[in-house]
Amino acid sequence: MAFMSEVNTSFSHYMDDEYEKLFRRMNPPRVVIDNEASKNATVIRVDSANKQGILLEVVQVLTDLNLIITKAYISSDGGWFMDVFNVTDQHGNKVTDEAILDYIRKSLGPESCFPTMRSVGVKQSMEYTTIELMGTDRPGLLSEMSAVLTDHKCNIVSAEIWTHNTRAAAVMHVNDEETGSAINDPEKLTLVKELLCNVLCGGNRNRGAKTEVADEVTHTERRLHQMMFADRDYERADDHNNNNNTGFDEKQRPNVNVVHWSDKDYSVVTIRSKDRPKLLFDTVCTLTDMQYVVFHANIDAERPEAYQEYYIRHIDGSPVKSDAERQRVMQCLEAAIVRRASEDLKLELCTDDRVGLLSDVTRIFRENSLTVTRAEVTTKGGKAVNTFYVRGTSGCPVDSKTIESIRQTIGDSILKVKGIPSEPKPPVQDSPTRFLFSGLFKSKSFANFGLVKSYS
């Protein structure tokens, strides 16, 4: 019976894929790229047949190209999806590289073959094994995890590590030091998983730890959001942990609100926060994974502060129904934004790659009382290009003497500092969040016209 169920499921997925291909052939998407319509940005318009998750797929393509989305207008009522994005490169210039523009056309236009929602970003790899890790954050965690892998001759090809609310999540791509390919020895994988799980527990048996070897490699950043969401990292740690260990300025905490627009039966989500790269991706990713559909949206991130406004319903067609659900949406969106809104010191390392490099570098950090709050580890052409966000183990900023000592140990030309090390700041006093603007989209926002009603 189990076999027949699996066959039926596979057949159903096959039919879904065939139907989607047919639908796309009958309703091909259209991409228009205009470098004349805006003075400061490249304007990209995407029109296509509407389906669940299409907004995330488009935003993911633009974000993976490291483009900055400064404005966006989204409308997907009915069977058609219409998006307009104003984008720049990382230096604030229009996008003129024909290779990038051609990639956008092919990825989003008629030649594209968007995967269905169950397989967004999925690909098989014979070059490395993907290990997903979830556990309790603490000083020295990354050092201990990388040491376990090095001791068992596992080379870290790439990795991304996030921490939030005392929890840590990581997606690591590793290969066998001897073969240079994916690890195929099941006994070795089992042992490494057990050892990593022990490290991740960190004495916290209440929340526990998870170590999984993924059969399919998904989009790393989206997977990290999914892992932390499933781990309920959006539930605030106690005040003591928040004030001393997060390293996050409470004055910079995003303002998220959800109200009900009864006339149209939408829930209206508004978000004001400090702008940063990939902010839109993080927000849309979370709404999609919570199974909300975005029908309309206005995004403005041309200033240091970003304003986002979404008109949503659950996938079942209903708006946010209760105050408990409203609070959960607000908490999850805030967590999605804060996970990558690090105020910590940024360090960049570039040197020849070798087995054990990450273990050695993070051990030096640990010995100098630094904790890694976020990390991106990559290898390109035999070079290790790693980015670390660090702070003191007590949650305080890192002083310049400590950084200079670490750079002398690792090498001044190898480890670069992005930002200015400083002395610890006095504790932040609790105060109401204040915003420098509140009128963006004022003439366009239904909420500001008083047409939406607050939950009560």
Short mmCIF file of C-alpha atoms in Angstrom, two decimals:
data_model
loop_
_atom_site.label_atom_id
_atom_site.label_comp_id
_atom_site.label_asym_id
_atom_site.label_seq_id
_atom_site.Cartn_x
_atom_site.Cartn_y
_atom_site.Cartn_z
CA MET A 1 0.00 0.00 0.00
CA ALA A 2 2.86 2.37 0.83
CA PHE A 3 4.41 1.64 -2.57
CA MET A 4 1.14 2.39 -4.39
CA SER A 5 0.74 5.62 -2.42
CA GLU A 6 4.25 6.69 -3.44
CA VAL A 7 3.50 5.87 -7.09
CA ASN A 8 0.26 7.85 -6.97
CA THR A 9 2.02 10.82 -5.41
CA SER A 10 4.75 10.75 -8.07
CA PHE A 11 2.13 10.52 -10.83
CA SER A 12 0.24 13.45 -9.32
CA HIS A 13 3.40 15.57 -9.21
CA TYR A 14 4.16 14.60 -12.82
CA MET A 15 0.68 15.66 -13.96
CA ASP A 16 0.98 18.93 -12.03
CA ASP A 17 4.27 19.68 -13.78
CA GLU A 18 2.84 18.84 -17.20
CA TYR A 19 -0.18 21.05 -16.58
CA GLU A 20 2.03 23.93 -15.49
CA LYS A 21 4.21 23.58 -18.62
CA LEU A 22 1.12 23.61 -20.81
CA PHE A 23 -0.29 26.64 -18.99
CA ARG A 24 2.99 28.52 -19.40
CA ARG A 25 3.13 27.74 -23.12
CA MET A 26 -0.37 29.14 -23.52
CA ASN A 27 0.38 32.17 -21.30
CA PRO A 28 4.10 32.94 -21.73
CA PRO A 29 5.62 35.43 -19.29
CA ARG A 30 6.89 38.75 -20.55
CA VAL A 31 9.88 40.68 -19.25
CA VAL A 32 10.57 44.31 -20.17
CA ILE A 33 13.80 45.97 -19.03
CA ASP A 34 13.98 49.76 -19.34
CA ASN A 35 17.00 51.90 -18.53
CA GLU A 36 15.33 55.14 -19.65
CA ALA A 37 12.13 55.24 -17.58
CA SER A 38 13.88 56.11 -14.30
CA LYS A 39 16.70 58.54 -13.66
CA ASN A 40 18.39 56.46 -10.98
CA ALA A 41 17.39 52.83 -11.55
CA THR A 42 16.78 50.08 -14.08
CA VAL A 43 13.07 49.32 -14.34
CA ILE A 44 12.12 45.65 -14.75
CA ARG A 45 8.52 44.70 -15.47
CA VAL A 46 7.41 41.09 -15.24
CA ASP A 47 3.97 39.96 -16.48
CA SER A 48 3.05 36.30 -16.22
CA ALA A 49 0.35 33.84 -15.29
CA ASN A 50 -0.24 33.96 -11.55
CA LYS A 51 0.54 31.05 -9.25
CA GLN A 52 1.45 30.54 -5.62
CA GLY A 53 5.09 31.52 -4.97
CA ILE A 54 5.68 33.40 -8.24
CA LEU A 55 6.62 36.62 -6.40
CA LEU A 56 9.29 34.83 -4.37
CA GLU A 57 10.72 33.23 -7.50
CA VAL A 58 11.10 36.60 -9.23
CA VAL A 59 12.56 38.32 -6.16
CA GLN A 60 14.96 35.40 -5.66
CA VAL A 61 16.35 35.73 -9.20
CA LEU A 62 17.02 39.46 -8.73
CA THR A 63 18.45 39.00 -5.23
CA ASP A 64 20.80 36.20 -6.27
CA LEU A 65 22.30 38.61 -8.81
CA ASN A 66 23.09 40.94 -5.87
CA LEU A 67 20.81 43.62 -7.28
CA ILE A 68 19.35 46.20 -4.93
CA ILE A 69 15.57 46.58 -5.18
CA THR A 70 14.80 50.22 -4.42
CA LYS A 71 11.11 50.20 -5.35
CA ALA A 72 8.53 47.60 -6.28
CA TYR A 73 4.86 47.60 -7.22
CA ILE A 74 3.09 44.25 -7.19
CA SER A 75 -0.40 43.28 -8.32
CA SER A 76 -1.69 39.73 -8.72
CA ASP A 77 -5.45 39.88 -8.30
CA GLY A 78 -7.07 37.35 -10.62
CA GLY A 79 -5.11 35.06 -12.90
CA TRP A 80 -2.34 37.45 -13.93
CA PHE A 81 0.79 38.57 -12.09
CA MET A 82 2.23 42.05 -12.78
CA ASP A 83 5.38 43.32 -11.07
CA VAL A 84 7.49 46.41 -11.54
CA PHE A 85 10.91 46.56 -9.88
CA ASN A 86 13.37 49.47 -9.75
CA VAL A 87 16.83 47.96 -9.29
CA THR A 88 20.45 49.08 -9.11
CA ASP A 89 23.77 47.33 -8.76
CA GLN A 90 25.56 47.28 -5.40
CA HIS A 91 27.10 50.68 -6.13
CA GLY A 92 23.74 52.36 -6.75
CA ASN A 93 24.12 52.48 -10.53
CA LYS A 94 21.76 51.30 -13.25
CA VAL A 95 22.28 47.73 -14.46
CA THR A 96 23.96 47.93 -17.87
CA ASP A 97 25.86 44.64 -18.02
CA GLU A 98 24.25 42.84 -20.98
CA ALA A 99 25.15 39.43 -19.54
CA ILE A 100 23.12 40.19 -16.40
CA LEU A 101 20.22 41.70 -18.36
CA ASP A 102 20.14 38.69 -20.67
CA TYR A 103 20.17 36.34 -17.68
CA ILE A 104 17.16 38.17 -16.21
CA ARG A 105 15.25 37.87 -19.48
CA LYS A 106 15.98 34.17 -19.77
CA SER A 107 15.30 33.43 -16.10
CA LEU A 108 12.00 35.30 -15.92
CA GLY A 109 10.81 35.30 -19.53
CA PRO A 110 9.33 32.69 -21.90
CA GLU A 111 12.54 30.62 -21.93
CA SER A 112 12.44 30.15 -18.17
CA CYS A 113 11.26 26.97 -16.56
CA PHE A 114 10.30 27.91 -13.04
CA PRO A 115 10.25 24.88 -10.75
CA THR A 116 7.08 24.28 -8.77
CA MET A 117 6.85 25.40 -5.16
CA ARG A 118 7.82 21.99 -3.80
CA SER A 119 11.22 22.23 -5.49
CA VAL A 120 12.19 25.91 -5.65
CA GLY A 121 15.96 26.09 -6.02
CA VAL A 122 16.44 22.32 -5.68
CA LYS A 123 19.36 20.70 -7.45
CA GLN A 124 21.33 17.51 -7.10
CA SER A 125 25.08 17.64 -6.46
CA MET A 126 27.75 14.97 -6.73
CA GLU A 127 30.47 17.41 -5.69
CA TYR A 128 29.48 17.82 -2.06
CA THR A 129 27.17 16.65 0.71
CA THR A 130 24.77 19.14 2.26
CA ILE A 131 24.47 19.08 6.05
CA GLU A 132 21.78 21.12 7.80
CA LEU A 133 22.40 22.05 11.43
CA MET A 134 20.10 23.57 14.06
CA GLY A 135 20.90 24.08 17.73
CA THR A 136 21.67 26.36 20.64
CA ASP A 137 23.94 29.31 19.91
CA ARG A 138 26.92 29.96 22.18
CA PRO A 139 30.45 31.37 21.94
CA GLY A 140 32.82 29.10 20.02
CA LEU A 141 30.06 27.06 18.35
CA LEU A 142 31.29 27.52 14.76
CA SER A 143 34.84 26.73 15.88
CA GLU A 144 33.74 23.44 17.45
CA MET A 145 31.57 22.42 14.48
CA SER A 146 34.34 23.08 11.95
CA ALA A 147 36.84 21.22 14.16
CA VAL A 148 34.62 18.11 14.13
CA LEU A 149 34.47 18.20 10.33
CA THR A 150 38.22 18.77 9.99
CA ASP A 151 39.05 15.91 12.40
CA HIS A 152 37.00 13.54 10.24
CA LYS A 153 38.55 14.70 6.96
CA CYS A 154 35.52 16.63 5.75
CA ASN A 155 36.38 19.74 3.78
CA ILE A 156 33.95 22.67 4.00
CA VAL A 157 33.34 23.87 0.44
CA SER A 158 30.82 26.53 1.43
CA ALA A 159 28.59 27.33 4.37
CA GLU A 160 26.22 29.92 5.72
CA ILE A 161 25.50 30.33 9.42
CA TRP A 162 22.82 32.49 11.06
CA THR A 163 22.08 33.11 14.72
CA HIS A 164 19.00 34.65 16.31
CA ASN A 165 17.36 34.56 19.75
CA THR A 166 19.92 32.11 21.21
CA ARG A 167 19.46 29.71 18.27
CA ALA A 168 21.88 28.88 15.46
CA ALA A 169 21.20 27.45 12.00
CA ALA A 170 23.71 26.41 9.37
CA VAL A 171 23.74 24.90 5.90
CA MET A 172 27.14 23.42 5.09
CA HIS A 173 28.35 21.93 1.82
CA VAL A 174 31.19 19.50 2.57
CA ASN A 175 33.16 16.95 0.59
CA ASP A 176 35.49 14.09 1.35
CA GLU A 177 39.07 15.29 1.76
CA GLU A 178 40.43 12.18 0.02
CA THR A 179 38.09 12.04 -3.00
CA GLY A 180 37.14 15.70 -3.35
CA SER A 181 33.52 14.69 -3.96
CA ALA A 182 30.36 14.05 -1.94
CA ILE A 183 30.71 11.82 1.12
CA ASN A 184 29.32 8.40 0.25
CA ASP A 185 30.36 6.44 3.34
CA PRO A 186 27.14 6.06 5.41
CA GLU A 187 29.04 5.14 8.60
CA LYS A 188 31.18 8.26 8.34
CA LEU A 189 28.11 10.41 7.78
CA THR A 190 26.32 8.88 10.76
CA LEU A 191 29.31 9.49 13.04
CA VAL A 192 29.75 13.09 11.89
CA LYS A 193 26.03 13.76 12.38
CA GLU A 194 26.12 12.40 15.94
CA LEU A 195 29.20 14.41 16.89
CA LEU A 196 27.80 17.63 15.40
CA CYS A 197 24.51 17.06 17.20
CA ASN A 198 26.35 16.75 20.51
CA VAL A 199 28.15 20.04 19.84
CA LEU A 200 24.89 21.78 18.91
CA CYS A 201 23.04 20.69 22.05
CA GLY A 202 25.31 22.89 24.13
CA GLY A 203 23.76 21.71 27.37
CA ASN A 204 20.31 22.96 26.33
CA ARG A 205 18.20 19.81 26.33
CA ASN A 206 14.93 21.72 26.29
CA ARG A 207 15.26 23.01 22.72
CA GLY A 208 17.52 20.24 21.48
CA ALA A 209 19.50 20.09 18.25
CA LYS A 210 19.07 18.68 14.76
CA THR A 211 21.60 17.50 12.22
CA GLU A 212 20.35 16.31 8.85
CA VAL A 213 22.02 15.26 5.62
CA ALA A 214 19.89 16.72 2.83
CA ASP A 215 19.23 14.57 -0.23
CA GLU A 216 18.48 17.67 -2.26
CA VAL A 217 20.29 21.00 -2.16
CA THR A 218 17.89 23.91 -1.82
CA HIS A 219 18.44 27.64 -2.02
CA THR A 220 20.62 28.17 1.05
CA GLU A 221 19.17 31.42 2.36
CA ARG A 222 15.60 30.29 1.90
CA ARG A 223 16.39 27.03 3.65
CA LEU A 224 17.88 28.90 6.61
CA HIS A 225 14.68 30.92 6.93
CA GLN A 226 12.65 27.71 6.85
CA MET A 227 14.83 26.03 9.45
CA MET A 228 14.69 28.93 11.89
CA PHE A 229 10.96 29.36 11.34
CA ALA A 230 10.38 25.65 12.06
CA ASP A 231 12.52 26.01 15.19
CA ARG A 232 10.29 28.92 16.31
CA ASP A 233 13.18 31.33 16.69
CA TYR A 234 10.63 34.16 16.36
CA GLU A 235 9.56 33.53 19.95
CA ARG A 236 11.50 36.08 21.99
CA ALA A 237 14.14 34.86 24.39
CA ASP A 238 13.83 36.21 27.93
CA ASP A 239 14.74 39.84 28.50
CA HIS A 240 18.05 39.00 30.10
CA ASN A 241 19.26 37.13 27.03
CA ASN A 242 17.87 39.75 24.68
CA ASN A 243 19.55 42.69 26.37
CA ASN A 244 22.96 41.15 26.74
CA ASN A 245 23.53 38.65 24.00
CA THR A 246 21.80 39.70 20.81
CA GLY A 247 24.06 42.64 19.95
CA PHE A 248 21.04 44.23 18.27
CA ASP A 249 20.11 47.85 18.90
CA GLU A 250 16.50 47.83 20.09
CA LYS A 251 16.01 51.28 18.52
CA GLN A 252 16.60 49.65 15.13
CA ARG A 253 13.97 46.95 15.68
CA PRO A 254 11.52 46.91 12.73
CA ASN A 255 7.98 48.13 13.21
CA VAL A 256 5.54 45.52 11.86
CA ASN A 257 1.78 45.94 11.93
CA VAL A 258 -1.17 43.93 10.58
CA VAL A 259 -4.67 45.38 10.16
CA HIS A 260 -7.82 44.16 8.45
CA TRP A 261 -9.30 45.92 5.43
CA SER A 262 -12.85 44.71 5.72
CA ASP A 263 -14.15 46.20 2.46
CA LYS A 264 -11.83 44.00 0.38
CA ASP A 265 -11.25 41.26 2.97
CA TYR A 266 -7.48 41.68 2.89
CA SER A 267 -5.05 41.74 5.76
CA VAL A 268 -2.71 44.70 5.31
CA VAL A 269 0.86 44.25 6.53
CA THR A 270 3.04 47.35 6.92
CA ILE A 271 6.74 47.21 7.79
CA ARG A 272 9.10 50.07 8.54
CA SER A 273 12.73 49.17 9.11
CA LYS A 274 16.29 50.13 8.37
CA ASP A 275 17.02 49.27 4.75
CA ARG A 276 19.61 46.63 3.86
CA PRO A 277 20.38 44.23 0.98
CA LYS A 278 18.00 41.26 0.56
CA LEU A 279 15.36 42.79 2.81
CA LEU A 280 12.55 42.19 0.31
CA PHE A 281 13.63 38.58 -0.23
CA ASP A 282 13.57 37.89 3.51
CA THR A 283 10.07 39.34 3.89
CA VAL A 284 8.53 37.66 0.85
CA CYS A 285 10.23 34.36 1.71
CA THR A 286 8.61 34.38 5.15
CA LEU A 287 5.14 35.29 3.89
CA THR A 288 5.37 32.50 1.28
CA ASP A 289 6.55 29.87 3.75
CA MET A 290 3.75 30.88 6.13
CA GLN A 291 1.41 30.18 3.17
CA TYR A 292 0.18 33.72 2.64
CA VAL A 293 -0.52 35.05 -0.85
CA VAL A 294 0.51 38.62 -1.72
CA PHE A 295 -2.18 40.24 -3.91
CA HIS A 296 -0.81 43.77 -3.92
CA ALA A 297 2.31 45.41 -2.52
CA ASN A 298 4.17 48.72 -2.45
CA ILE A 299 7.87 48.79 -1.59
CA ASP A 300 10.03 51.90 -1.14
CA ALA A 301 13.65 51.51 -0.07
CA GLU A 302 15.22 54.59 -1.64
CA ARG A 303 16.03 56.09 1.75
CA PRO A 304 17.98 54.69 4.72
CA GLU A 305 14.61 53.45 5.98
CA ALA A 306 12.51 51.01 4.00
CA TYR A 307 8.72 50.90 3.84
CA GLN A 308 6.87 47.73 2.81
CA GLU A 309 3.12 47.32 2.45
CA TYR A 310 1.45 44.01 1.56
CA TYR A 311 -2.18 43.08 0.97
CA ILE A 312 -2.42 39.40 1.80
CA ARG A 313 -4.70 36.45 2.39
CA HIS A 314 -3.93 32.95 3.54
CA ILE A 315 -3.62 30.33 0.80
CA ASP A 316 -7.12 29.14 1.78
CA GLY A 317 -8.51 32.57 0.79
CA SER A 318 -9.07 33.95 4.27
CA PRO A 319 -7.43 37.02 5.82
CA VAL A 320 -5.71 36.91 9.19
CA LYS A 321 -8.50 35.70 11.44
CA SER A 322 -7.48 36.32 15.04
CA ASP A 323 -5.27 38.44 17.22
CA ALA A 324 -3.10 35.37 17.96
CA GLU A 325 -2.50 34.84 14.23
CA ARG A 326 -1.83 38.56 13.81
CA GLN A 327 0.80 38.47 16.56
CA ARG A 328 2.42 35.42 14.99
CA VAL A 329 2.66 37.09 11.57
CA MET A 330 4.22 40.17 13.17
CA GLN A 331 6.72 38.11 15.18
CA CYS A 332 7.75 35.98 12.19
CA LEU A 333 8.29 38.97 9.90
CA GLU A 334 10.29 40.79 12.56
CA ALA A 335 12.46 37.70 13.04
CA ALA A 336 13.02 37.36 9.28
CA ILE A 337 14.30 40.94 9.14
CA VAL A 338 16.41 40.85 12.30
CA ARG A 339 18.19 37.57 11.46
CA ARG A 340 20.38 39.39 8.97
CA ALA A 341 20.25 42.91 10.40
CA SER A 342 23.53 42.51 12.23
CA GLU A 343 25.13 45.53 13.89
CA ASP A 344 28.25 43.49 14.61
CA LEU A 345 31.76 44.03 13.22
CA LYS A 346 32.27 42.63 9.73
CA LEU A 347 35.50 40.79 8.93
CA GLU A 348 36.47 39.53 5.47
CA LEU A 349 39.05 36.81 4.94
CA CYS A 350 40.59 35.95 1.58
CA THR A 351 43.41 33.43 1.26
CA ASP A 352 44.37 30.13 -0.37
CA ASP A 353 41.87 27.45 0.59
CA ARG A 354 42.93 24.40 2.57
CA VAL A 355 41.36 21.74 4.71
CA GLY A 356 40.95 23.00 8.29
CA LEU A 357 41.16 26.70 7.43
CA LEU A 358 37.76 27.56 8.92
CA SER A 359 38.54 25.58 12.04
CA ASP A 360 41.84 27.43 12.56
CA VAL A 361 40.40 30.90 11.95
CA THR A 362 37.37 30.43 14.21
CA ARG A 363 39.58 28.94 16.91
CA ILE A 364 41.62 32.17 16.89
CA PHE A 365 38.38 34.15 17.19
CA ARG A 366 37.31 32.03 20.16
CA GLU A 367 40.69 32.36 21.89
CA ASN A 368 40.34 36.14 21.63
CA SER A 369 36.84 36.10 23.18
CA LEU A 370 34.97 36.77 19.93
CA THR A 371 31.74 35.05 18.99
CA VAL A 372 30.54 34.68 15.39
CA THR A 373 26.93 35.79 14.94
CA ARG A 374 26.75 35.21 11.18
CA ALA A 375 29.10 33.78 8.59
CA GLU A 376 29.32 33.18 4.84
CA VAL A 377 31.98 30.72 3.71
CA THR A 378 32.80 30.22 0.03
CA THR A 379 35.62 28.87 -2.11
CA LYS A 380 36.34 30.26 -5.57
CA GLY A 381 39.15 29.02 -7.79
CA GLY A 382 41.15 27.61 -4.89
CA LYS A 383 40.62 30.75 -2.80
CA ALA A 384 38.67 30.90 0.43
CA VAL A 385 36.47 34.01 0.58
CA ASN A 386 34.82 34.18 3.99
CA THR A 387 32.77 36.86 5.74
CA PHE A 388 32.28 36.88 9.51
CA TYR A 389 30.16 39.11 11.73
CA VAL A 390 31.60 39.12 15.22
CA ARG A 391 31.18 40.63 18.66
CA GLY A 392 32.53 40.05 22.15
CA THR A 393 31.34 36.93 23.97
CA SER A 394 29.47 39.11 26.49
CA GLY A 395 27.55 40.81 23.67
CA CYS A 396 29.68 43.95 23.63
CA PRO A 397 31.37 45.51 20.55
CA VAL A 398 34.91 44.46 19.70
CA ASP A 399 37.72 46.85 20.62
CA SER A 400 40.45 47.77 18.14
CA LYS A 401 43.27 46.18 20.14
CA THR A 402 41.66 42.76 19.95
CA ILE A 403 41.14 43.06 16.20
CA GLU A 404 44.71 44.15 15.60
CA SER A 405 45.99 41.20 17.63
CA ILE A 406 43.87 38.79 15.58
CA ARG A 407 45.00 40.34 12.30
CA GLN A 408 48.63 39.99 13.30
CA THR A 409 48.04 36.31 14.07
CA ILE A 410 46.13 35.53 10.86
CA GLY A 411 47.81 38.08 8.59
CA ASP A 412 47.01 41.74 7.91
CA SER A 413 46.66 41.15 4.18
CA ILE A 414 44.41 38.12 4.70
CA LEU A 415 41.89 39.49 7.20
CA LYS A 416 40.26 42.83 6.44
CA VAL A 417 38.03 44.87 8.75
CA LYS A 418 34.83 46.38 7.31
CA GLY A 419 33.72 49.05 9.75
CA ILE A 420 35.39 50.61 12.77
CA PRO A 421 36.02 48.61 15.96
CA SER A 422 34.80 50.53 19.00
CA GLU A 423 34.68 50.44 22.73
CA PRO A 424 31.59 48.90 24.38
CA LYS A 425 28.53 51.16 24.29
CA PRO A 426 26.44 51.94 27.37
CA PRO A 427 23.24 49.89 27.70
CA VAL A 428 20.43 50.98 25.42
CA GLN A 429 17.59 52.66 27.28
CA ASP A 430 14.11 51.37 26.50
CA SER A 431 12.11 53.92 24.50
CA PRO A 432 9.27 53.90 21.99
CA THR A 433 10.43 53.23 18.44
CA ARG A 434 10.55 56.39 16.41
CA PHE A 435 10.65 56.62 12.63
CA LEU A 436 12.03 59.38 10.48
CA PHE A 437 9.16 59.12 8.06
CA SER A 438 5.62 57.90 8.09
CA GLY A 439 4.13 59.28 4.92
CA LEU A 440 5.66 57.10 2.22
CA PHE A 441 2.92 55.92 -0.11
CA LYS A 442 0.56 58.02 1.98
CA SER A 443 -1.54 58.86 -1.05
CA LYS A 444 -1.47 55.24 -2.21
CA SER A 445 -1.93 53.41 1.05
CA PHE A 446 -5.47 52.25 1.77
CA ALA A 447 -4.50 52.02 5.43
CA ASN A 448 -3.78 55.75 5.57
CA PHE A 449 -7.17 56.57 4.06
CA GLY A 450 -8.87 54.98 7.05
CA LEU A 451 -10.35 52.22 4.92
CA VAL A 452 -8.79 49.48 7.00
CA LYS A 453 -9.90 48.53 10.48
CA SER A 454 -7.65 47.58 13.32
CA TYR A 455 -8.01 44.28 15.11
CA SER A 456 -9.60 44.62 18.50
#
